[in-house]
C-alpha cells in the first residue's frame, strides 16, 4: 500500500485566497484525522471522520475551516478565506480499528499564507 | 491545559548509549499510550504502544515503561543509533474517547 497520500506537499498563497488540502487514506481504514502542527501549539487534532461521517470537529479553529469526506478514499480540508496565522503543516492520518490504535500519517502539506 | 507533557524539548545522547525520553500525563482516564517518531518533512510514524494493564512493553531496541501511580511513562532506546535522531511524540487516549492527545515532542540527537 502507498500509505496516506496528501497533496499538495507545499502551498503558498496570499491572504484571502481559498486553500484546499487533499488526502487519500489507506484503503480499508475506517478513521481519518486532520491535524495541524505549529511551533506554538504543537500537533492539534482538527477533525476526524468515521466511515466518512464527521465525528468530532471541535478542534476546527473557525468557520473559515471546513472538511469533507465524500467517499472512503478521499477527504478535503478547506480554508476560506485564508489568513497568515493559518500557516502551518497540515497532516492527514488514518487508522483501521475502533478504539485507540496507531494512526498512519501522510507526509503533510506545508501551508504558507502571505 | 496540557494533558500530556514532554518537558524536555531536546535530548542529546552518545551513540551506543541509552536514550530515555519522558512523558507525564494528568488525565487518569487515559489508558492507552503511544510513542511516535518524526523525521523532518515527514509525518509521524508509530513506534510502540502500551496499555494501562501493563507496565512494560518491549520491541527490539525500544521499551516503554508505564508508572500509573505517577502518571508517567518513558521510552528507552538501547543502544542508540544515529538513525534514531528524530522528534519523539508521546500520545495518550482513553477507551471512551478515540482521540489521541499529543505531547509537544522531544528532539533526540544521537552524537557519533
Short mmCIF file of C-alpha atoms in Angstrom, two decimals:
data_model
loop_
_atom_site.label_atom_id
_atom_site.label_comp_id
_atom_site.label_asym_id
_atom_site.label_seq_id
_atom_site.Cartn_x
_atom_site.Cartn_y
_atom_site.Cartn_z
CA UNK A 1 0.00 0.00 0.00
CA UNK A 2 1.25 3.51 -0.78
CA UNK A 3 0.32 4.82 2.64
CA UNK A 4 -1.61 8.00 3.30
CA UNK A 5 -1.27 10.40 0.39
CA UNK A 6 -1.54 14.15 0.75
CA UNK A 7 -1.47 16.88 -1.84
CA UNK A 8 -0.08 19.35 -2.39
CA UNK A 9 3.11 18.94 -0.36
CA UNK A 10 3.66 22.67 -0.31
CA UNK A 11 1.21 25.51 -0.81
CA UNK A 12 1.97 29.21 -0.86
CA UNK A 13 -0.96 31.56 -1.17
CA UNK A 14 -1.98 35.09 -0.41
CA UNK A 15 -4.21 36.17 2.39
CA UNK A 16 -7.87 35.97 1.45
CA UNK A 17 -7.46 33.16 -1.03
CA UNK A 18 -9.18 29.79 -0.74
CA UNK A 19 -6.95 26.82 0.05
CA UNK A 20 -7.89 23.18 -0.42
CA UNK A 21 -5.80 20.37 1.03
CA UNK A 22 -6.38 16.81 -0.10
CA UNK A 23 -5.95 13.41 1.50
CA UNK A 24 -6.28 9.81 0.39
CA UNK A 25 -6.31 7.44 3.38
CA UNK A 26 -5.03 3.88 3.42
CA UNK A 27 -7.56 1.58 1.80
CA UNK A 28 -9.75 -0.16 4.36
CA UNK A 29 -9.10 2.31 7.14
CA UNK A 30 -12.35 3.49 8.69
CA UNK A 31 -10.99 6.53 10.53
CA UNK A 32 -9.50 9.68 9.05
CA UNK A 33 -7.96 12.52 11.02
CA UNK A 34 -6.85 16.03 10.12
CA UNK A 35 -4.12 17.59 12.28
CA UNK A 36 -2.34 20.91 12.28
CA UNK A 37 1.21 21.36 13.57
CA UNK A 38 2.62 24.72 14.58
CA UNK A 39 5.60 25.76 16.66
CA UNK A 40 3.35 27.40 19.24
CA UNK A 41 0.67 24.75 19.68
CA UNK A 42 2.33 21.53 18.55
CA UNK A 43 0.15 18.84 16.98
CA UNK A 44 -3.57 19.63 17.21
CA UNK A 45 -6.46 17.47 16.09
CA UNK A 46 -8.82 19.49 13.91
CA UNK A 47 -11.48 16.94 12.97
CA UNK A 48 -11.93 13.22 12.50
CA UNK A 49 -14.24 11.03 10.45
CA UNK A 50 -15.52 7.51 10.93
CA UNK A 51 -16.85 5.79 7.82
CA UNK A 52 -16.94 9.16 6.03
CA UNK A 53 -19.03 10.80 8.74
CA UNK A 54 -17.55 13.69 10.77
CA UNK A 55 -17.50 12.64 14.41
CA UNK A 56 -15.78 15.49 16.21
CA UNK A 57 -14.93 18.86 14.69
CA UNK A 58 -14.36 20.68 17.97
CA UNK A 59 -10.76 21.30 17.00
CA UNK A 60 -11.61 23.27 13.89
CA UNK A 61 -10.45 26.78 14.79
CA UNK A 62 -13.01 28.88 12.97
CA UNK A 63 -15.83 28.79 10.47
CA UNK A 64 -13.25 29.56 7.83
CA UNK A 65 -12.20 25.91 8.12
CA UNK A 66 -14.30 23.09 6.69
CA UNK A 67 -13.64 19.43 5.96
CA UNK A 68 -15.44 16.87 3.88
CA UNK A 69 -15.13 13.19 3.15
CA UNK A 70 -17.33 12.42 0.14
CA UNK A 71 -16.16 8.80 -0.01
CA UNK A 72 -13.90 6.33 1.76
CA UNK A 73 -10.87 7.20 -0.32
CA UNK A 74 -10.85 10.99 -0.31
CA UNK A 75 -11.05 13.90 2.08
CA UNK A 76 -10.51 17.65 1.79
CA UNK A 77 -9.72 20.38 4.26
CA UNK A 78 -10.66 23.82 3.02
CA UNK A 79 -9.73 27.23 4.38
CA UNK A 80 -11.71 30.16 3.03
CA UNK A 81 -10.56 32.88 3.33
CA UNK A 82 -7.02 32.05 4.39
CA UNK A 83 -5.05 34.19 6.85
CA UNK A 84 -1.32 34.37 7.67
CA UNK A 85 -1.94 32.70 11.05
CA UNK A 86 -3.14 29.60 9.22
CA UNK A 87 0.43 28.96 8.11
CA UNK A 88 1.34 25.53 9.46
CA UNK A 89 1.92 21.93 8.44
CA UNK A 90 -1.35 20.04 8.00
CA UNK A 91 -1.30 16.28 8.42
CA UNK A 92 -3.86 13.71 7.46
CA UNK A 93 -3.85 10.34 9.21
CA UNK A 94 -5.94 7.19 9.02
CA UNK A 95 -6.44 4.17 11.23
CA UNK A 96 -8.07 0.81 10.96
CA UNK A 97 -9.85 -0.14 14.11
CA UNK A 98 -12.25 1.38 16.54
CA UNK A 99 -10.74 2.44 19.81
CA UNK A 100 -7.25 3.78 20.44
CA UNK A 101 -4.97 2.46 17.76
CA UNK A 102 -1.96 3.52 15.85
CA UNK A 103 -2.61 6.18 13.27
CA UNK A 104 -0.78 6.27 9.96
CA UNK A 105 0.22 9.74 8.90
CA UNK A 106 0.70 11.27 5.50
CA UNK A 107 3.77 13.41 4.72
CA UNK A 108 1.89 16.63 5.44
CA UNK A 109 1.15 19.81 3.50
CA UNK A 110 3.20 22.85 4.42
CA UNK A 111 0.92 25.87 4.01
CA UNK A 112 2.27 29.39 3.86
CA UNK A 113 -0.19 32.27 3.73
CA UNK A 114 1.43 35.59 2.84
CA UNK B 1 -4.33 22.79 29.89
CA UNK B 2 -1.74 20.33 28.66
CA UNK B 3 -2.88 16.83 29.48
CA UNK B 4 0.24 15.22 28.04
CA UNK B 5 3.58 16.84 28.79
CA UNK B 6 7.03 16.22 27.43
CA UNK B 7 9.12 18.59 29.48
CA UNK B 8 12.39 18.14 27.63
CA UNK B 9 12.34 19.91 24.26
CA UNK B 10 15.60 18.22 23.30
CA UNK B 11 17.98 15.48 24.40
CA UNK B 12 21.50 14.69 23.22
CA UNK B 13 22.90 11.16 23.66
CA UNK B 14 26.11 9.46 22.62
CA UNK B 15 25.79 6.72 20.01
CA UNK B 16 25.63 3.32 21.68
CA UNK B 17 24.32 4.67 24.97
CA UNK B 18 20.77 4.53 26.31
CA UNK B 19 18.27 7.26 25.39
CA UNK B 20 15.45 7.88 27.86
CA UNK B 21 12.55 10.06 26.82
CA UNK B 22 9.95 11.02 29.38
CA UNK B 23 6.26 11.84 29.27
CA UNK B 24 3.82 12.84 32.00
CA UNK B 25 0.04 12.95 31.85
CA UNK B 26 -2.63 14.42 34.07
CA UNK B 27 -5.83 12.68 32.99
CA UNK B 28 -6.38 9.49 34.98
CA UNK B 29 -8.86 8.32 32.33
CA UNK B 30 -6.03 7.70 29.85
CA UNK B 31 -5.49 4.00 29.42
CA UNK B 32 -3.56 3.67 26.19
CA UNK B 33 -0.28 5.33 25.33
CA UNK B 34 1.73 5.54 22.13
CA UNK B 35 5.10 6.82 21.02
CA UNK B 36 5.66 8.21 17.55
CA UNK B 37 8.85 9.22 15.79
CA UNK B 38 9.04 12.06 13.30
CA UNK B 39 11.76 12.92 10.81
CA UNK B 40 11.89 16.36 9.18
CA UNK B 41 9.49 16.81 6.24
CA UNK B 42 7.72 13.55 7.07
CA UNK B 43 4.63 12.61 9.04
CA UNK B 44 4.94 10.95 12.45
CA UNK B 45 5.32 7.19 12.37
CA UNK B 46 4.13 4.81 15.05
CA UNK B 47 6.88 3.33 17.21
CA UNK B 48 5.46 1.47 20.19
CA UNK B 49 2.41 1.47 22.45
CA UNK B 50 1.36 0.29 25.89
CA UNK B 51 -1.97 -0.40 27.52
CA UNK B 52 -2.62 0.57 31.11
CA UNK B 53 -2.95 -3.08 32.10
CA UNK B 54 0.79 -3.42 31.52
CA UNK B 55 3.77 -1.64 32.98
CA UNK B 56 6.26 -2.54 30.28
CA UNK B 57 6.29 -3.27 26.58
CA UNK B 58 9.36 -4.14 24.59
CA UNK B 59 10.04 -4.17 20.85
CA UNK B 60 13.63 -4.71 19.85
CA UNK B 61 15.72 -1.77 20.99
CA UNK B 62 12.65 0.11 22.20
CA UNK B 63 11.00 -0.34 25.59
CA UNK B 64 8.18 1.71 27.04
CA UNK B 65 7.60 1.78 30.80
CA UNK B 66 4.36 2.94 32.39
CA UNK B 67 4.03 4.08 36.01
CA UNK B 68 0.31 4.64 36.52
CA UNK B 69 0.57 5.88 40.09
CA UNK B 70 2.99 8.59 38.99
CA UNK B 71 1.16 9.18 35.68
CA UNK B 72 4.47 8.84 33.94
CA UNK B 73 5.80 6.89 31.01
CA UNK B 74 9.21 6.65 29.46
CA UNK B 75 10.71 5.37 26.24
CA UNK B 76 14.09 3.66 26.42
CA UNK B 77 16.21 3.16 23.32
CA UNK B 78 19.16 0.81 23.73
CA UNK B 79 21.61 1.08 22.11
CA UNK B 80 21.02 4.47 20.49
CA UNK B 81 21.87 4.71 16.81
CA UNK B 82 22.34 7.73 14.51
CA UNK B 83 19.07 6.89 12.72
CA UNK B 84 17.24 7.41 16.00
CA UNK B 85 17.81 11.16 15.71
CA UNK B 86 14.27 12.49 15.33
CA UNK B 87 11.46 14.16 17.24
CA UNK B 88 9.60 11.77 19.53
CA UNK B 89 5.95 12.36 20.44
CA UNK B 90 4.09 10.81 23.31
CA UNK B 91 0.31 10.42 22.85
CA UNK B 92 -2.45 9.20 25.13
CA UNK B 93 -6.03 8.08 24.76
CA UNK B 94 -8.98 6.89 26.79
CA UNK B 95 -11.01 3.91 25.59
CA UNK B 96 -14.13 6.01 25.98
CA UNK B 97 -12.75 8.64 23.63
CA UNK B 98 -10.99 7.74 20.44
CA UNK B 99 -8.92 10.90 20.20
CA UNK B 100 -5.18 10.90 20.78
CA UNK B 101 -3.87 13.70 22.97
CA UNK B 102 -0.31 14.61 21.99
CA UNK B 103 2.69 15.90 23.84
CA UNK B 104 4.83 18.69 22.38
CA UNK B 105 7.62 16.34 21.37
CA UNK B 106 11.27 15.83 22.33
CA UNK B 107 14.03 16.22 19.77
CA UNK B 108 16.56 13.42 20.20
CA UNK B 109 20.05 13.95 18.83
CA UNK B 110 22.41 10.99 18.70
CA UNK B 111 26.03 12.08 18.64
CA UNK B 112 28.62 9.90 16.87
#
